[in-house]
PDB file of C-alpha atoms in Angstrom:
ATOM      1  CA  MET H 443     -64.275  40.032  78.130  1.00 51.00           C
ATOM      2  CA  ASN H 444     -64.677  37.109  75.737  1.00 54.00           C
ATOM      3  CA  THR H 445     -61.856  34.947  74.413  1.00 65.00           C
ATOM      4  CA  GLN H 446     -61.747  36.702  71.041  1.00 67.00           C
ATOM      5  CA  ASP H 447     -61.306  40.125  72.639  1.00 69.00           C
ATOM      6  CA  THR H 448     -58.632  38.780  74.978  1.00 77.00           C
ATOM      7  CA  SER H 449     -56.784  37.324  72.013  1.00 82.00           C
ATOM      8  CA  ARG H 450     -56.879  40.651  70.185  1.00 84.00           C
ATOM      9  CA  TRP H 451     -55.475  42.532  73.165  1.00 86.00           C
ATOM     10  CA  THR H 452     -52.769  39.914  73.661  1.00 89.00           C
ATOM     11  CA  ARG H 453     -51.716  40.154  70.030  1.00 90.00           C
ATOM     12  CA  ALA H 454     -51.716  43.935  70.213  1.00 91.00           C
ATOM     13  CA  GLY H 455     -49.523  43.791  73.302  1.00 92.00           C
ATOM     14  CA  LEU H 456     -47.079  41.431  71.649  1.00 95.00           C
ATOM     15  CA  TRP H 457     -46.806  43.664  68.590  1.00 95.00           C
ATOM     16  CA  ALA H 458     -46.040  46.518  70.992  1.00 95.00           C
ATOM     17  CA  LEU H 459     -42.762  44.768  71.856  1.00 95.00           C
ATOM     18  CA  PRO H 460     -40.980  45.291  68.511  1.00 96.00           C
ATOM     19  CA  VAL H 461     -42.368  48.818  68.245  1.00 95.00           C
ATOM     20  CA  ALA H 462     -41.154  49.674  71.753  1.00 93.00           C
ATOM     21  CA  TRP H 463     -37.637  48.426  71.115  1.00 94.00           C
ATOM     22  CA  LEU H 464     -37.368  50.004  67.671  1.00 94.00           C
ATOM     23  CA  VAL H 465     -38.196  53.466  69.017  1.00 91.00           C
ATOM     24  CA  THR H 466     -35.792  52.804  71.900  1.00 88.00           C
ATOM     25  CA  ALA H 467     -33.055  51.939  69.396  1.00 90.00           C
ATOM     26  CA  TRP H 468     -33.805  55.123  67.444  1.00 87.00           C
ATOM     27  CA  GLY H 469     -33.768  57.261  70.585  1.00 79.00           C
ATOM     28  CA  GLY H 470     -30.286  56.066  71.551  1.00 76.00           C
ATOM     29  CA  LEU H 471     -28.565  56.535  68.194  1.00 77.00           C
ATOM     30  CA  GLU H 472     -27.063  59.955  68.941  1.00 77.00           C
ATOM     31  CA  PRO H 473     -25.031  60.060  72.184  1.00 75.00           C
ATOM     32  CA  GLN H 474     -24.965  63.153  74.361  1.00 78.00           C
ATOM     33  CA  PRO H 475     -21.810  65.293  74.560  1.00 81.00           C
ATOM     34  CA  ASP H 476     -19.918  65.006  77.827  1.00 77.00           C
ATOM     35  CA  GLN H 477     -21.602  67.299  80.360  1.00 79.00           C
ATOM     36  CA  GLU H 478     -18.414  67.992  82.332  1.00 77.00           C
ATOM     37  CA  GLU H 479     -15.932  68.377  79.468  1.00 79.00           C
ATOM     38  CA  ASP H 480     -18.156  70.411  77.132  1.00 83.00           C
ATOM     39  CA  PRO H 481     -21.152  71.799  79.046  1.00 85.00           C
ATOM     40  CA  GLY H 482     -22.056  74.226  76.246  1.00 87.00           C
ATOM     41  CA  SER H 483     -22.410  71.483  73.632  1.00 89.00           C
ATOM     42  CA  TRP H 484     -24.281  69.352  76.133  1.00 85.00           C
ATOM     43  CA  ALA H 485     -26.700  72.183  76.941  1.00 90.00           C
ATOM     44  CA  ARG H 486     -27.391  72.881  73.262  1.00 91.00           C
ATOM     45  CA  PHE H 487     -27.906  69.184  72.618  1.00 89.00           C
ATOM     46  CA  VAL H 488     -30.368  68.535  75.452  1.00 88.00           C
ATOM     47  CA  SER H 489     -32.334  71.760  74.916  1.00 87.00           C
ATOM     48  CA  SER H 490     -33.005  71.017  71.251  1.00 87.00           C
ATOM     49  CA  ASP H 491     -36.432  69.996  69.989  1.00 82.00           C
ATOM     50  CA  SER H 492     -34.973  66.816  68.479  1.00 82.00           C
ATOM     51  CA  TYR H 493     -33.667  65.736  71.890  1.00 84.00           C
ATOM     52  CA  GLN H 494     -37.041  66.154  73.560  1.00 80.00           C
ATOM     53  CA  LEU H 495     -38.859  64.415  70.706  1.00 82.00           C
ATOM     54  CA  GLY H 496     -36.362  61.558  70.774  1.00 79.00           C
ATOM     55  CA  HIS H 497     -36.756  61.072  74.510  1.00 79.00           C
ATOM     56  CA  LEU H 498     -40.518  61.526  74.450  1.00 80.00           C
ATOM     57  CA  LEU H 499     -40.827  58.725  71.899  1.00 79.00           C
ATOM     58  CA  GLY H 500     -37.739  56.633  72.570  1.00 77.00           C
ATOM     59  CA  ALA H 501     -37.579  56.734  76.356  1.00 78.00           C
ATOM     60  CA  THR H 502     -41.062  57.526  77.655  1.00 82.00           C
ATOM     61  CA  ALA H 503     -43.349  56.085  74.964  1.00 84.00           C
ATOM     62  CA  GLY H 504     -40.974  53.172  74.372  1.00 85.00           C
ATOM     63  CA  THR H 505     -41.030  52.270  78.058  1.00 87.00           C
ATOM     64  CA  ILE H 506     -44.835  52.406  78.209  1.00 89.00           C
ATOM     65  CA  LEU H 507     -45.155  50.190  75.126  1.00 92.00           C
ATOM     66  CA  ALA H 508     -42.590  47.787  76.581  1.00 93.00           C
ATOM     67  CA  LEU H 509     -44.722  47.443  79.716  1.00 94.00           C
ATOM     68  CA  PHE H 510     -47.782  46.612  77.626  1.00 94.00           C
ATOM     69  CA  GLY H 511     -45.772  44.036  75.688  1.00 95.00           C
ATOM     70  CA  VAL H 512     -44.207  42.411  78.734  1.00 96.00           C
ATOM     71  CA  PHE H 513     -47.627  41.879  80.328  1.00 94.00           C
ATOM     72  CA  ALA H 514     -48.976  40.416  77.084  1.00 94.00           C
ATOM     73  CA  LEU H 515     -46.012  38.037  76.749  1.00 96.00           C
ATOM     74  CA  GLY H 516     -46.288  36.883  80.357  1.00 94.00           C
ATOM     75  CA  CYS H 517     -50.022  36.285  80.020  1.00 91.00           C
ATOM     76  CA  PHE H 518     -49.577  34.427  76.747  1.00 93.00           C
ATOM     77  CA  LEU H 519     -47.028  32.103  78.340  1.00 94.00           C
ATOM     78  CA  ALA H 520     -48.993  31.638  81.577  1.00 91.00           C
ATOM     79  CA  ASN H 521     -50.505  28.294  80.596  1.00 87.00           C
ATOM     80  CA  SER H 522     -47.550  27.043  78.601  1.00 91.00           C
ATOM     81  CA  ARG H 523     -44.888  24.652  79.872  1.00 92.00           C
ATOM     82  CA  SER H 524     -42.923  27.636  81.212  1.00 93.00           C
ATOM     83  CA  GLY H 525     -45.853  29.328  82.959  1.00 90.00           C
ATOM     84  CA  ARG H 526     -44.329  29.063  86.429  1.00 93.00           C
ATOM     85  CA  LEU H 527     -41.270  30.941  85.201  1.00 96.00           C
ATOM     86  CA  ALA H 528     -43.034  33.335  82.838  1.00 95.00           C
ATOM     87  CA  LEU H 529     -45.276  35.044  85.383  1.00 95.00           C
ATOM     88  CA  PRO H 530     -42.538  35.892  87.939  1.00 96.00           C
ATOM     89  CA  ALA H 531     -40.315  36.963  85.022  1.00 97.00           C
ATOM     90  CA  MET H 532     -43.105  39.194  83.726  1.00 96.00           C
ATOM     91  CA  MET H 533     -43.587  40.868  87.102  1.00 96.00           C
ATOM     92  CA  THR H 534     -39.837  41.340  87.592  1.00 97.00           C
ATOM     93  CA  ALA H 535     -39.380  42.899  84.144  1.00 96.00           C
ATOM     94  CA  ALA H 536     -42.481  45.065  84.576  1.00 96.00           C
ATOM     95  CA  ALA H 537     -41.326  46.324  87.979  1.00 96.00           C
ATOM     96  CA  GLY H 538     -37.916  47.225  86.589  1.00 95.00           C
ATOM     97  CA  THR H 539     -39.360  48.892  83.505  1.00 93.00           C
ATOM     98  CA  THR H 540     -41.722  50.937  85.674  1.00 93.00           C
ATOM     99  CA  LEU H 541     -38.828  52.178  87.802  1.00 92.00           C
ATOM    100  CA  LEU H 542     -36.993  53.189  84.629  1.00 90.00           C
ATOM    101  CA  LEU H 543     -39.858  55.542  83.807  1.00 87.00           C
ATOM    102  CA  VAL H 544     -38.511  57.843  86.556  1.00 85.00           C
ATOM    103  CA  PRO H 545     -35.225  58.743  84.805  1.00 82.00           C
ATOM    104  CA  ALA H 546     -37.011  58.633  81.431  1.00 82.00           C
ATOM    105  CA  VAL H 547     -39.412  61.386  82.507  1.00 83.00           C
ATOM    106  CA  ILE H 548     -36.609  63.444  84.072  1.00 83.00           C
ATOM    107  CA  SER H 549     -34.495  63.149  80.911  1.00 82.00           C
ATOM    108  CA  THR H 550     -37.451  64.152  78.766  1.00 83.00           C
ATOM    109  CA  PHE H 551     -38.682  67.174  80.717  1.00 85.00           C
ATOM    110  CA  ALA H 552     -36.160  68.287  83.366  1.00 86.00           C
ATOM    111  CA  THR H 553     -32.900  67.946  81.431  1.00 87.00           C
ATOM    112  CA  PRO H 554     -33.945  70.296  78.572  1.00 89.00           C
ATOM    113  CA  ALA H 555     -34.857  72.945  81.158  1.00 90.00           C
ATOM    114  CA  ILE H 556     -31.414  72.614  82.756  1.00 90.00           C
ATOM    115  CA  GLY H 557     -29.714  72.981  79.384  1.00 90.00           C
ATOM    116  CA  ALA H 558     -31.815  76.023  78.464  1.00 90.00           C
ATOM    117  CA  ALA H 559     -31.039  77.677  81.801  1.00 92.00           C
ATOM    118  CA  TYR H 560     -27.308  77.174  81.258  1.00 89.00           C
ATOM    119  CA  LEU H 561     -27.457  78.705  77.785  1.00 90.00           C
ATOM    120  CA  LYS H 562     -29.184  81.751  79.291  1.00 90.00           C
ATOM    121  CA  GLY H 563     -26.178  82.341  81.562  1.00 87.00           C
ATOM    122  CA  ASN H 564     -27.229  80.477  84.677  1.00 87.00           C
ATOM    123  CA  GLU H 565     -24.068  78.344  84.890  1.00 82.00           C
ATOM    124  CA  ASP H 566     -24.747  77.332  88.490  1.00 83.00           C
ATOM    125  CA  VAL H 567     -27.571  75.126  87.243  1.00 84.00           C
ATOM    126  CA  MET H 568     -24.911  72.566  86.279  1.00 83.00           C
ATOM    127  CA  GLN H 569     -24.293  72.037  89.992  1.00 81.00           C
ATOM    128  CA  LEU H 570     -27.825  70.718  90.416  1.00 79.00           C
ATOM    129  CA  GLU H 571     -27.800  67.279  92.017  1.00 81.00           C
ATOM    130  CA  PHE H 572     -30.687  64.851  92.119  1.00 79.00           C
ATOM    131  CA  PRO H 573     -31.221  62.881  95.343  1.00 80.00           C
ATOM    132  CA  GLY H 574     -29.453  59.581  95.778  1.00 82.00           C
ATOM    133  CA  SER H 575     -32.817  57.841  95.914  1.00 83.00           C
ATOM    134  CA  MET H 576     -33.255  58.539  92.190  1.00 84.00           C
ATOM    135  CA  THR H 577     -29.951  56.847  91.422  1.00 86.00           C
ATOM    136  CA  GLY H 578     -30.982  53.925  93.600  1.00 90.00           C
ATOM    137  CA  ALA H 579     -34.323  53.623  91.810  1.00 89.00           C
ATOM    138  CA  PHE H 580     -32.565  53.741  88.446  1.00 90.00           C
ATOM    139  CA  LEU H 581     -30.039  51.041  89.360  1.00 93.00           C
ATOM    140  CA  LEU H 582     -32.734  48.831  90.872  1.00 95.00           C
ATOM    141  CA  GLY H 583     -34.842  49.329  87.763  1.00 94.00           C
ATOM    142  CA  LEU H 584     -31.926  48.321  85.552  1.00 94.00           C
ATOM    143  CA  LEU H 585     -31.293  45.187  87.589  1.00 96.00           C
ATOM    144  CA  LEU H 586     -34.932  44.081  87.672  1.00 97.00           C
ATOM    145  CA  ALA H 587     -35.529  44.863  83.994  1.00 96.00           C
ATOM    146  CA  PHE H 588     -32.404  42.935  83.007  1.00 97.00           C
ATOM    147  CA  VAL H 589     -33.122  39.888  85.166  1.00 97.00           C
ATOM    148  CA  GLY H 590     -36.798  39.827  84.196  1.00 97.00           C
ATOM    149  CA  SER H 591     -35.993  40.147  80.485  1.00 97.00           C
ATOM    150  CA  VAL H 592     -33.449  37.322  80.548  1.00 97.00           C
ATOM    151  CA  LEU H 593     -35.916  35.085  82.406  1.00 97.00           C
ATOM    152  CA  LEU H 594     -38.618  35.914  79.852  1.00 97.00           C
ATOM    153  CA  GLY H 595     -36.217  34.788  77.139  1.00 97.00           C
ATOM    154  CA  VAL H 596     -35.706  31.528  79.001  1.00 97.00           C
ATOM    155  CA  ALA H 597     -39.484  31.160  79.383  1.00 97.00           C
ATOM    156  CA  VAL H 598     -39.964  31.613  75.635  1.00 97.00           C
ATOM    157  CA  TRP H 599     -37.251  29.000  74.989  1.00 97.00           C
ATOM    158  CA  ARG H 600     -38.968  26.479  77.292  1.00 95.00           C
ATOM    159  CA  SER H 601     -42.572  27.293  76.385  1.00 94.00           C
ATOM    160  CA  GLY H 602     -43.160  24.801  73.587  1.00 91.00           C
ATOM    161  CA  VAL H 603     -45.526  27.292  71.905  1.00 93.00           C
ATOM    162  CA  LEU H 604     -43.041  29.913  70.692  1.00 94.00           C
ATOM    163  CA  PRO H 605     -39.819  29.632  68.652  1.00 94.00           C
ATOM    164  CA  ARG H 606     -36.983  28.615  70.951  1.00 95.00           C
ATOM    165  CA  TRP H 607     -34.447  30.785  69.145  1.00 96.00           C
ATOM    166  CA  ALA H 608     -36.672  33.828  69.547  1.00 97.00           C
ATOM    167  CA  GLY H 609     -36.215  33.332  73.284  1.00 97.00           C
ATOM    168  CA  ALA H 610     -32.454  33.010  72.870  1.00 97.00           C
ATOM    169  CA  LEU H 611     -32.345  36.179  70.758  1.00 97.00           C
ATOM    170  CA  TRP H 612     -34.452  37.997  73.365  1.00 97.00           C
ATOM    171  CA  ALA H 613     -32.133  36.997  76.219  1.00 97.00           C
ATOM    172  CA  ALA H 614     -29.051  37.911  74.178  1.00 97.00           C
ATOM    173  CA  GLY H 615     -30.582  41.266  73.311  1.00 97.00           C
ATOM    174  CA  ALA H 616     -31.193  41.953  76.999  1.00 97.00           C
ATOM    175  CA  VAL H 617     -27.518  41.271  77.782  1.00 97.00           C
ATOM    176  CA  VAL H 618     -26.305  43.518  74.967  1.00 96.00           C
ATOM    177  CA  PHE H 619     -28.753  46.338  75.775  1.00 95.00           C
ATOM    178  CA  TYR H 620     -28.541  46.460  79.565  1.00 94.00           C
ATOM    179  CA  VAL H 621     -25.006  45.215  80.294  1.00 94.00           C
ATOM    180  CA  LEU H 622     -22.949  46.098  77.205  1.00 93.00           C
ATOM    181  CA  GLY H 623     -25.041  49.170  76.441  1.00 90.00           C
ATOM    182  CA  VAL H 624     -26.484  50.997  79.439  1.00 90.00           C
ATOM    183  CA  VAL H 625     -24.179  49.807  82.235  1.00 91.00           C
ATOM    184  CA  LEU H 626     -20.964  49.873  80.200  1.00 90.00           C
ATOM    185  CA  GLY H 627     -21.885  53.274  78.784  1.00 84.00           C
ATOM    186  CA  LEU H 628     -22.416  54.744  82.236  1.00 82.00           C
ATOM    187  CA  ALA H 629     -19.127  53.263  83.440  1.00 84.00           C
ATOM    188  CA  THR H 630     -17.065  54.565  80.503  1.00 82.00           C
ATOM    189  CA  THR H 631     -18.363  57.514  78.470  1.00 74.00           C
ATOM    190  CA  GLY H 632     -21.280  58.468  80.706  1.00 71.00           C
ATOM    191  CA  SER H 633     -23.555  58.271  77.674  1.00 72.00           C
ATOM    192  CA  SER H 634     -25.159  55.653  75.463  1.00 75.00           C
ATOM    193  CA  LEU H 635     -22.962  53.307  73.424  1.00 82.00           C
ATOM    194  CA  PRO H 636     -23.812  51.849  69.994  1.00 88.00           C
ATOM    195  CA  THR H 637     -24.310  48.506  71.744  1.00 91.00           C
ATOM    196  CA  GLN H 638     -27.390  49.955  73.435  1.00 91.00           C
ATOM    197  CA  SER H 639     -29.168  50.507  70.120  1.00 91.00           C
ATOM    198  CA  ALA H 640     -27.839  47.161  68.837  1.00 94.00           C
ATOM    199  CA  GLY H 641     -29.335  45.364  71.834  1.00 95.00           C
ATOM    200  CA  ALA H 642     -32.639  47.152  71.294  1.00 94.00           C
ATOM    201  CA  VAL H 643     -32.649  45.953  67.665  1.00 96.00           C
ATOM    202  CA  PHE H 644     -32.075  42.361  68.836  1.00 97.00           C
ATOM    203  CA  LEU H 645     -34.990  42.689  71.258  1.00 97.00           C
ATOM    204  CA  ALA H 646     -37.172  44.224  68.534  1.00 97.00           C
ATOM    205  CA  ALA H 647     -36.341  41.350  66.180  1.00 97.00           C
ATOM    206  CA  ALA H 648     -37.146  38.764  68.858  1.00 97.00           C
ATOM    207  CA  GLY H 649     -40.359  40.564  69.794  1.00 96.00           C
ATOM    208  CA  GLY H 650     -41.419  40.769  66.142  1.00 96.00           C
ATOM    209  CA  TRP H 651     -40.686  37.063  65.666  1.00 96.00           C
ATOM    210  CA  ILE H 652     -42.795  36.211  68.712  1.00 96.00           C
ATOM    211  CA  ALA H 653     -45.674  38.491  67.653  1.00 95.00           C
ATOM    212  CA  TRP H 654     -45.652  37.109  64.100  1.00 95.00           C
ATOM    213  CA  LYS H 655     -45.717  33.526  65.391  1.00 93.00           C
ATOM    214  CA  VAL H 656     -48.603  34.273  67.751  1.00 92.00           C
ATOM    215  CA  SER H 657     -50.571  36.096  65.043  1.00 88.00           C
ATOM    216  CA  ARG H 658     -50.578  32.832  63.051  1.00 84.00           C
ATOM    217  CA  GLN H 659     -51.849  30.743  65.958  1.00 75.00           C
ATOM    218  CA  VAL H 660     -55.600  30.232  66.206  1.00 52.00           C
ATOM    219  CA  PRO H 661     -56.799  30.084  68.891  1.00 55.00           C
ATOM    220  CA  LEU H 662     -54.433  31.575  71.439  1.00 50.00           C
ATOM    221  CA  PRO H 663     -53.698  29.606  74.626  1.00 50.00           C
ATOM    222  CA  ALA H 664     -56.199  30.452  77.344  1.00 49.00           C
ATOM    223  CA  THR H 665     -55.056  33.338  79.558  1.00 47.00           C
ATOM    224  CA  GLY H 666     -57.624  33.098  82.299  1.00 46.00           C
TER     225      GLY H 666
END
């Protein structure tokens, strides 16, 4: 692949970052009802077409686009001043994001089936428990995605080829999304908090800033 083609793919990957986080923000706008306190409302919510569409785009497609973007950002920064940090950060964030595809797929396809079964009178389906390994994979994915994202923000800040404050906004968005959004939501309401969508918007803004800056740079730094 020649340099021009590589540059096009890198730019496309970087533009995937704001798209990924915008659809993630959209997918988390409406929190689920409490499954234990109001199982009927929860079942109707998760078995709706809007729920499946939101998770198909916001969780599954958003995660795939985020992976594409993370690889593009890491490759773009590889030969910058922060290359030694950017590549491990890229792999850490990508590993975590990949692990998060597991609960994303379950939420998209298995949860609606559970809700539909409950509405049909099969109340015992609410006693269904997923193996502890899934919880472990989810928590490990959260940790790796958070650490990798923060380190990518630091790499952008130190790179010398991208706006420093875009890196700061990216790292701040990761803290708001993962810690004040996902983790705090699980520990309190058991569902998403508004901070989760807010963090995703911060990450989308930072990703758009980075992609716009790169789209104005000719040529791109060598990636191979």
